[in-house]
Structures are given as structure tokens and as C-alpha cells.
Coordinates of C-alpha atoms in Angstrom, one line a residue:
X62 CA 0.0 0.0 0.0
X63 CA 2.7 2.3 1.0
X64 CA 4.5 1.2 -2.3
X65 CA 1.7 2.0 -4.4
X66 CA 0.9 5.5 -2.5
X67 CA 4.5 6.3 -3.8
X68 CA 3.9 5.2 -7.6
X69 CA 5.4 1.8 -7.5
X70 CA 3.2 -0.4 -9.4
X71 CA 2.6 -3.9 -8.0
X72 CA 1.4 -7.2 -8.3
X73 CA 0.8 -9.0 -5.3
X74 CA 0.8 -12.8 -5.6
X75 CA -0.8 -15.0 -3.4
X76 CA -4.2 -16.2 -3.1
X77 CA -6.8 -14.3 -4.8
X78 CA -9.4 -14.0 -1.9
X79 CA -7.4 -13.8 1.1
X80 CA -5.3 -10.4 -0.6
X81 CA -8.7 -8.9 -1.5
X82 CA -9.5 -9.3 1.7
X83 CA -6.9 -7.8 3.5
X84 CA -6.6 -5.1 0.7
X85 CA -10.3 -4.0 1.6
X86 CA -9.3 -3.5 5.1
X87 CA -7.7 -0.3 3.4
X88 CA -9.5 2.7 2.7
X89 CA -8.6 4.0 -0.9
X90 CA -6.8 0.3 -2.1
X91 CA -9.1 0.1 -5.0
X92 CA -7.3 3.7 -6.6
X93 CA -4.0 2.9 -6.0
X94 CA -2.1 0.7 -8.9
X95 CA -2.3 -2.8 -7.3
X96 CA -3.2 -6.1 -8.7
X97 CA -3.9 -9.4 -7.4
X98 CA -2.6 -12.7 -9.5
X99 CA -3.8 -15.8 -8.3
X100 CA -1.2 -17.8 -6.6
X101 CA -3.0 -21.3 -4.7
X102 CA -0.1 -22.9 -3.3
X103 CA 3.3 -21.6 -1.4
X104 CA 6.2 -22.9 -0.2
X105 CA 6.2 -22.5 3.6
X106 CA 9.5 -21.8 5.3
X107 CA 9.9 -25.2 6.9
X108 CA 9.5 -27.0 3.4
X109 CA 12.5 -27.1 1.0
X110 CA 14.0 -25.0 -1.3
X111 CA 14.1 -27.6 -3.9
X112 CA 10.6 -28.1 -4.3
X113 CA 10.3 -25.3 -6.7
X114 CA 11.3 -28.0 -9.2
X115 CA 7.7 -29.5 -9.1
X116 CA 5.6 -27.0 -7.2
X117 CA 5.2 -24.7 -10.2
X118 CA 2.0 -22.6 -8.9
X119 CA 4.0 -21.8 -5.8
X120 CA 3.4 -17.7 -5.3
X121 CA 7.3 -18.2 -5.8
X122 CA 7.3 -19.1 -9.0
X123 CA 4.5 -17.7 -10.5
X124 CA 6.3 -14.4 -9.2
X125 CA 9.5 -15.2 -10.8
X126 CA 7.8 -16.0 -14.0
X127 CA 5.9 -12.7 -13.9
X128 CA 10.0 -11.1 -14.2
X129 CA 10.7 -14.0 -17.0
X130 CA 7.4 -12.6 -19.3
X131 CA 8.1 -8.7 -18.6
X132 CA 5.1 -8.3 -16.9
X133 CA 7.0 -7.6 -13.9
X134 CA 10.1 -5.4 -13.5
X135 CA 11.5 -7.3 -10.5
X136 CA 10.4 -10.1 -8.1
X137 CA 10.7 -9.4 -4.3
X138 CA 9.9 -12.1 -1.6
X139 CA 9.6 -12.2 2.4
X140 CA 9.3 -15.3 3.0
X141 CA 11.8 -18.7 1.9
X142 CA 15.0 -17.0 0.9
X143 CA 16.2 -20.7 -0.7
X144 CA 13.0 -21.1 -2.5
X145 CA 13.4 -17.4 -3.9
X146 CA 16.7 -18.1 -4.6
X147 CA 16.0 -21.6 -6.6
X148 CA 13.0 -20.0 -8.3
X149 CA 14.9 -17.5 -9.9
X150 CA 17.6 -19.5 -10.8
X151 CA 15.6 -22.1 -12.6
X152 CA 12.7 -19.3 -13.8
X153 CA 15.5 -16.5 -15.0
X154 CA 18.7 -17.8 -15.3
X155 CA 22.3 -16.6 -14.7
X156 CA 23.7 -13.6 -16.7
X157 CA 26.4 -14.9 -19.1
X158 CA 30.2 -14.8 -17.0
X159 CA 28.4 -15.5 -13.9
X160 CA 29.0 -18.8 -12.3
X161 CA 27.1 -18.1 -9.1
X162 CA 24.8 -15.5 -8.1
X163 CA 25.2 -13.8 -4.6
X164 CA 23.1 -11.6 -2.3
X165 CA 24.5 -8.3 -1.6
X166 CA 22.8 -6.3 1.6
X167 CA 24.0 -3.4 3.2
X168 CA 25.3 -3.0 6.8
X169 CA 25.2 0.6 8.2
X170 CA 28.9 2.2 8.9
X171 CA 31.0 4.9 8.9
X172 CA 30.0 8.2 6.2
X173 CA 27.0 5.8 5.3
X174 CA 26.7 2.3 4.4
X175 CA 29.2 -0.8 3.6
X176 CA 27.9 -3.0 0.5
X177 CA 28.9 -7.2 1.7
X178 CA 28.5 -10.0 -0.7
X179 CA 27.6 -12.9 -0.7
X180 CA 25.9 -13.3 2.7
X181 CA 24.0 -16.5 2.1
X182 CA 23.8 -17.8 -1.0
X183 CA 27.0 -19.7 -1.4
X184 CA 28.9 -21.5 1.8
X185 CA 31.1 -23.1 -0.3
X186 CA 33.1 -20.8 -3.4
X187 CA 35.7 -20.7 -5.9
X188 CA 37.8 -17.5 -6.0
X189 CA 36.8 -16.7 -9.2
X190 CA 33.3 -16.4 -7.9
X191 CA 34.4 -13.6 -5.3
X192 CA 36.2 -11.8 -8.4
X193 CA 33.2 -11.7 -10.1
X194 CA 31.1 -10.8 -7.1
X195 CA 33.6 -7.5 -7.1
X196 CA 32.4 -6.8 -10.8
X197 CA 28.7 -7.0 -9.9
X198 CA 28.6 -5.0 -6.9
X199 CA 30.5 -2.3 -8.2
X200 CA 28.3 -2.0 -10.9
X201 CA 25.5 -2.0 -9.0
X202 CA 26.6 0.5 -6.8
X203 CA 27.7 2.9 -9.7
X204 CA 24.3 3.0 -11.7
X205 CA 21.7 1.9 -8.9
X206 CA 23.2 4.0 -5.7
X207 CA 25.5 6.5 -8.0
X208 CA 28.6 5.6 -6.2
X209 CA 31.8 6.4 -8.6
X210 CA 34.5 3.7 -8.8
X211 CA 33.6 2.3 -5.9
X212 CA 36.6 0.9 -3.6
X213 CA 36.8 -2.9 -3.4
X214 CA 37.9 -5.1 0.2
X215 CA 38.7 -8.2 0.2
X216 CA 37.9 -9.9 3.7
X217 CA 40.3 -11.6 5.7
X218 CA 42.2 -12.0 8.7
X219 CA 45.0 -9.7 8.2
X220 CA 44.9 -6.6 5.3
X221 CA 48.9 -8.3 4.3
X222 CA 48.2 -9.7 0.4
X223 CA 49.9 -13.2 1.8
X224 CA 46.9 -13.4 4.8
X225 CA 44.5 -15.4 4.7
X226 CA 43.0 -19.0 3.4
X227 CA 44.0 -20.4 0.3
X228 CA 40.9 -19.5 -1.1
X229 CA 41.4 -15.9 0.3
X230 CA 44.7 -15.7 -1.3
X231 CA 43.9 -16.9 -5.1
X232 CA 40.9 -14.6 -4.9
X233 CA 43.0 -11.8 -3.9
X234 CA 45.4 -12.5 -7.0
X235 CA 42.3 -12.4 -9.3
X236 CA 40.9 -9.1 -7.6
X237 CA 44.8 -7.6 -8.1
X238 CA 44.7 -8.4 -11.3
X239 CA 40.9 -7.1 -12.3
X240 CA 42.0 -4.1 -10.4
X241 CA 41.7 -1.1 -13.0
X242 CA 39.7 -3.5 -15.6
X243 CA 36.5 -2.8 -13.8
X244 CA 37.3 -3.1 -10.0
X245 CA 38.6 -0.6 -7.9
X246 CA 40.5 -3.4 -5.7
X247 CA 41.5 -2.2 -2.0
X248 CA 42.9 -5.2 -0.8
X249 CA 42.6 -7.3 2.1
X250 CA 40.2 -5.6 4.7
X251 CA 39.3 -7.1 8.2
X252 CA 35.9 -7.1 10.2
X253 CA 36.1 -4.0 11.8
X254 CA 36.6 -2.4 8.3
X255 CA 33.0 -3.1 7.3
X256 CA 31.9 -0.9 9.4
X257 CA 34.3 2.1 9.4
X258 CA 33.7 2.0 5.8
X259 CA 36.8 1.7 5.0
X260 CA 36.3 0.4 1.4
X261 CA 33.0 0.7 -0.4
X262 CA 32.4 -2.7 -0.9
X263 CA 33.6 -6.3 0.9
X264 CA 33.6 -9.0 -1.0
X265 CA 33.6 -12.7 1.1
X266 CA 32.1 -16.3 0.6
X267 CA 28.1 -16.5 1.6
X268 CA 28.8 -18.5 5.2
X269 CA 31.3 -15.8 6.3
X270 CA 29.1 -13.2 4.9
X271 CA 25.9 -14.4 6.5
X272 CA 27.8 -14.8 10.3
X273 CA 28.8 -11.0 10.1
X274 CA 25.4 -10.0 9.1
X275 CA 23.4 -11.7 11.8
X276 CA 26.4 -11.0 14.4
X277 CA 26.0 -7.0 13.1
X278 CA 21.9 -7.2 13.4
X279 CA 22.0 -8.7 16.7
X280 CA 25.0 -6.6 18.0
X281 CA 22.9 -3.5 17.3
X282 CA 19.9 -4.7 18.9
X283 CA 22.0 -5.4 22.2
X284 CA 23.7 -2.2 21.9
X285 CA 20.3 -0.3 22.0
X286 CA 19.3 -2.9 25.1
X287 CA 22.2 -1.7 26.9
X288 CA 21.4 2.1 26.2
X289 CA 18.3 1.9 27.1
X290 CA 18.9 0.1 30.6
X291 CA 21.9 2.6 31.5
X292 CA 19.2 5.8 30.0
X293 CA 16.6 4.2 32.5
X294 CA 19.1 3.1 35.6
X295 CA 18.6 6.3 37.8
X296 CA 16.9 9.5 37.5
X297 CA 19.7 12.0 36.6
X298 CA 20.0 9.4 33.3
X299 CA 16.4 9.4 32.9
X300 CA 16.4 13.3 32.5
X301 CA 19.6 12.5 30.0
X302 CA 17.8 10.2 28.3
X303 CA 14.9 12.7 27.2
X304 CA 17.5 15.3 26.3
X305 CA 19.4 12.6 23.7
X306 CA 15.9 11.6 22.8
X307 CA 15.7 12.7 19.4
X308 CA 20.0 11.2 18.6
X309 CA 18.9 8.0 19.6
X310 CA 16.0 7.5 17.0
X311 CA 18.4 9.1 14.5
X312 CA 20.6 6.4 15.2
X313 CA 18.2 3.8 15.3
X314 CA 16.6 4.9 11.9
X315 CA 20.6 4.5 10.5
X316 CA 20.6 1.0 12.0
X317 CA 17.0 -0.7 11.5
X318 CA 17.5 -2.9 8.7
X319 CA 14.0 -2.0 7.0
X320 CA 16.0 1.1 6.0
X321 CA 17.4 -1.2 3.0
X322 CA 14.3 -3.2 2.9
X323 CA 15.6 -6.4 1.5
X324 CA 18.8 -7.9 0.2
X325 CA 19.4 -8.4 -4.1
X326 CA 19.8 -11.4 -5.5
X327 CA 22.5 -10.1 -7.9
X328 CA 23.8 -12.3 -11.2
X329 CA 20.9 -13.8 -12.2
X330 CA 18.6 -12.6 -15.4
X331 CA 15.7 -10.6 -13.7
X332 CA 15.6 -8.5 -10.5
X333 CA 15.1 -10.6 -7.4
X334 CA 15.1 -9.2 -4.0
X335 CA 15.0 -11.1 -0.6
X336 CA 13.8 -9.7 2.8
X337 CA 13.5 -10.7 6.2
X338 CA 10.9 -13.3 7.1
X339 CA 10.1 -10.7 9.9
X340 CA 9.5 -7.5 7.3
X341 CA 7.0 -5.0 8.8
X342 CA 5.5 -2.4 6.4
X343 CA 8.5 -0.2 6.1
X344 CA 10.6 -3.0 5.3
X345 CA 8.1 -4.0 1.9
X346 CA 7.8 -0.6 1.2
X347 CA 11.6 0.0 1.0
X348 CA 12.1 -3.1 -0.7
X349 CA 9.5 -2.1 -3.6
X350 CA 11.0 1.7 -3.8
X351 CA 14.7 -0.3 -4.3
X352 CA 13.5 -2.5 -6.3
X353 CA 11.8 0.3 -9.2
X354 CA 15.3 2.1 -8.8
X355 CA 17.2 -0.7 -10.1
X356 CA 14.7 -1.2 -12.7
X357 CA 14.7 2.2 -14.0
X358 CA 18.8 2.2 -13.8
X359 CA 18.4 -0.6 -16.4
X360 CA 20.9 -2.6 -13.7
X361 CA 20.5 -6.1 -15.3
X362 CA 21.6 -4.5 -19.3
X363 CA 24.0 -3.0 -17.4
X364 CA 25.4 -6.2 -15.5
X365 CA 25.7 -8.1 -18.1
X366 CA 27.2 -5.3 -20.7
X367 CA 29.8 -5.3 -17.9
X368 CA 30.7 -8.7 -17.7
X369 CA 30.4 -8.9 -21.3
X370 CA 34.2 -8.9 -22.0
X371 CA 36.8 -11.4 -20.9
X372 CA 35.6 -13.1 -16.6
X373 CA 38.3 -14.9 -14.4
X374 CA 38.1 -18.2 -15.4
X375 CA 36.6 -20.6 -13.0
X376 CA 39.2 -23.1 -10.7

């Protein structure tokens, strides 16, 4: 609804009767440019990702196959982030040079945000797949967030070229050499870099992507915890608490992950974006608003003009 309000056109999938429904529970729905497509069956988040394969009137997949026919400019989903992910693998495809898609969020730091890939979608890489993860992002963040040869990181346990896993070492041998040809390669950066934003963009493998983004969510709510019990301890920091009153939601605005509204699914053919099972409203709306901005960037043409030319070759 919020969305729509804004000029976001879109298509909600599910079933038919239950989103009329809830839609009429909204005064003014019926003006704004939303439509219903029928959608019986869904893949609940305790079922498997793999039965996409032979559930194809899953809301999933009718979604992603709204993206495949262009009557859709992009497919976003709260709910089974595997699901989404198989779904638009096996509805859109990979763009050409791209051996594995990766999700690419945003963590709040230092002068604004960090961009991380992959945080989920691959435990186990090759380092060509982090070299090409460096292409993506930075074209993404050029046309989509109109960042300007945006810097490159590598993550690691040292920023020395020689630190690291094997993995971590080839990969930073293939980023070196891309460096110039498309990627604005930092080198090695370690956790507390993400967030001082110390390079525009960290590149790492999805199970070491995926730790630092729950450990930076949950750090953050704990923070907030702790402010609010020391704010609320005695009176003097009660009085404190009201004068800082108006900081604090400034902060928490710059931390609350519906900010970014939902993660994309970056290197396959067709816009895909993944939130939080636990969205609320801001979250969706965000995630919409993101979702038209990529569109109207013409990010995938632009992905795959970029990766057009000669990849690192897979190992």
C-alpha cells in the first residue's frame, strides 16, 4: 500500500481472496495501482528449497515468471529465501560470465553504508566467484546507488596480500589483477573495516558473509538494550535520556534494517530481491521503492554489458 501511495506499481501474488481481503481493510486500495494474480499454493519456510522444481503454482514461482514474461520489473519475496533463490535461478537464469549468483545487503557504517557480498547464498566458493562478485557489486553500486568507482575489500584475517585462506589468497590474486579493468581493488580488509567503511564494498564467501550480518543485526539490537537500561538506571540518566531523545531515534533509523528493505539477489537474469521473514511495512515498502530504482537504472543490461568482456576463469 505504502509502495503504491508512492507510484510503485505492483502485483501482489498469493491467493486471490485472502489479498482482496486484506486489501479492503484499506480505505482508498481500490485507486492505487495494485493487482492481485492468483497464486494457490506456497512454499512455507519449513518445506524445501528444492521443491520449486515441481511445485510450479508456488506464489514463488508464479512471481519469478511474472520477471521471466516482462510483466514484472522485478520479483521481491519475504518469506523462503532458498525457495526465492531456486526460483529464480531455474525461472531467469544466470547472466552470461556468472557462475554463481550472490546476495548483496547493506550493513550501516561509517559516512554511510558498507555493500557485503555474498551473505547466504553460497557456503562453499571458488575465488573466481568472489572476483566476479567484485564486478557486480561495483556495478551496481555505480548505476543503482551513483557511487563512482567504488573501492573494493577483500575480507580476511590480516589486510597483508599473503593473509589469509588459500581461497582468500587466489581470490585476492584475481581481484589484483581485475584491479583497473573494472574493479577498484582495495585489498585485504578485516571485520572492523565493514563498518568504518573503509572500502566501499567487501567481497567474502556466503557462510562468512551471512555470520557477520546476523552477528551486526543482533549486536545492534543489544547495543540499543544496553542504552536503554543505562538511560533508564537512575533519574539523573532518565532526565539524559529525554534530552538525547531525538539522537537515539536518529541512530536507530541509521541501524533498523527496514531502511534497505531487502537484500538483491545479484547475477541472475531478472531483479530478485530477498527480505526478512520478519519485514513489517516499512521493510516491503523500501524493498519495492529499491527494487523500481534498479529497474529504472536498467541494472541487469547494465550487469551483463559489464561482464560482457573477458571473466576470471573458474578453478
Amino acid at each position: 500500500m505504502q509502495a503504491a501511495r508512492g507510484g510503485v506499481g505492483v502485483l501482489l501474488v498469493g491467493p486471490r481472496v485472502a489479498l482482496h481481503a486484506e486489501l479492503g481493510k484499506h480505505a482508498g486500495s481500490a485507486a492505487l495501482p495494485i493487482e492481485v494474480v492468483e497464486a494457490a499454493d506456497v512454499i512455507g519456510m519449513d518445506e524445501h528449497a528444492s521443491d520449486v522444481r515441481s511445485r510450479k503454482e508456488a506464489s514463488i514461482n508464479v512471481c519469478t515468471a511474472l520477471v521471466k514474461e516482462g510483466r514484472a520489473a522485478a520479483a521481491v519475496s519475504m518469506g523462503h529465501s532458498g525457495a526465492t533463490m531456486a526460483s529464480a535461478l531455474l525461472t531467469l537464469g544466470r547472466i552470461k560470465g556468472v557462475d554463481r549468483p550472490a546476495i548483496l545487503t547493506h550493513l550501516p557504517a561509517q559516512g554511510g553504508f558498507t555493500t557485503l557480498l555474498d551473505v547466504g547464498a553460497n557456503a562453499d566458493v571458488k575465488a573466481a566467484y568472489l572476483a566476479q562478485w567484485a564486478r557486480l557489486a561495483t556495478v551496481y553500486l555505480r548505476v543503482v546507488e551513483d557511487r563512482e568507482n567504488p573501492t573494493v575489500g577483500l575480507l580476511s584475517i590480516g589486510e597483508e596480500d599473503h593473509k589469509g585462506s588459500a581461497l582468500v589468497v587466489e581470490a585476492h590474486g584475481l581481484l589484483r589483477a581485475a584491479h583497473g579493468q573494472g574493479v577498484n581493488f582495495h585489498g585485504n580488509v578485516e571485520g572492523r573495516d565493514i563498518l568504518r567503511g573503509t572500502t566501499d564494498i567487501v567481497v567474502t564467501d556466503g557462510f562468512t558473509g551471512n555470520v557477520v550480518l546476523k552477528l551486526a543485526e543482533g549486536e545492534a539490537k543489544v547495543l540499543f538494550g544496553w542504552v536503554r537500561e543505562a538511560l533508564g538506571s537512575t533519574l539523573k540518566s532518565k532526565v539524559g535520556g529525554l534530552l538525547v531523545r531525538g539522537a537515539l531515534r536518529g541512530l536507530a533509523e541509521r541501524m533498523d534494517p527496514s531502511t534497505y528493505g531487502a537484500s538483491i539477489l545479484l547475477g541472475v537474469r531478472g531483479l530478485t530481491f530477498i527480505g526478512h521473514g520478519s519485514a513489517d511495512a516499512r521493510a516491503v515498502k523500501n524493498a519495492l521503492l529499491r527494487a523500481e530504482r534498479a529497474h529504472e537504472a536498467q541494472l541487469v543490461a547494465r550487469l551483463e554489458a559489464a561482464l560482457a568482456g573477458e571473466t576470471p576463469q573458474s578453478v
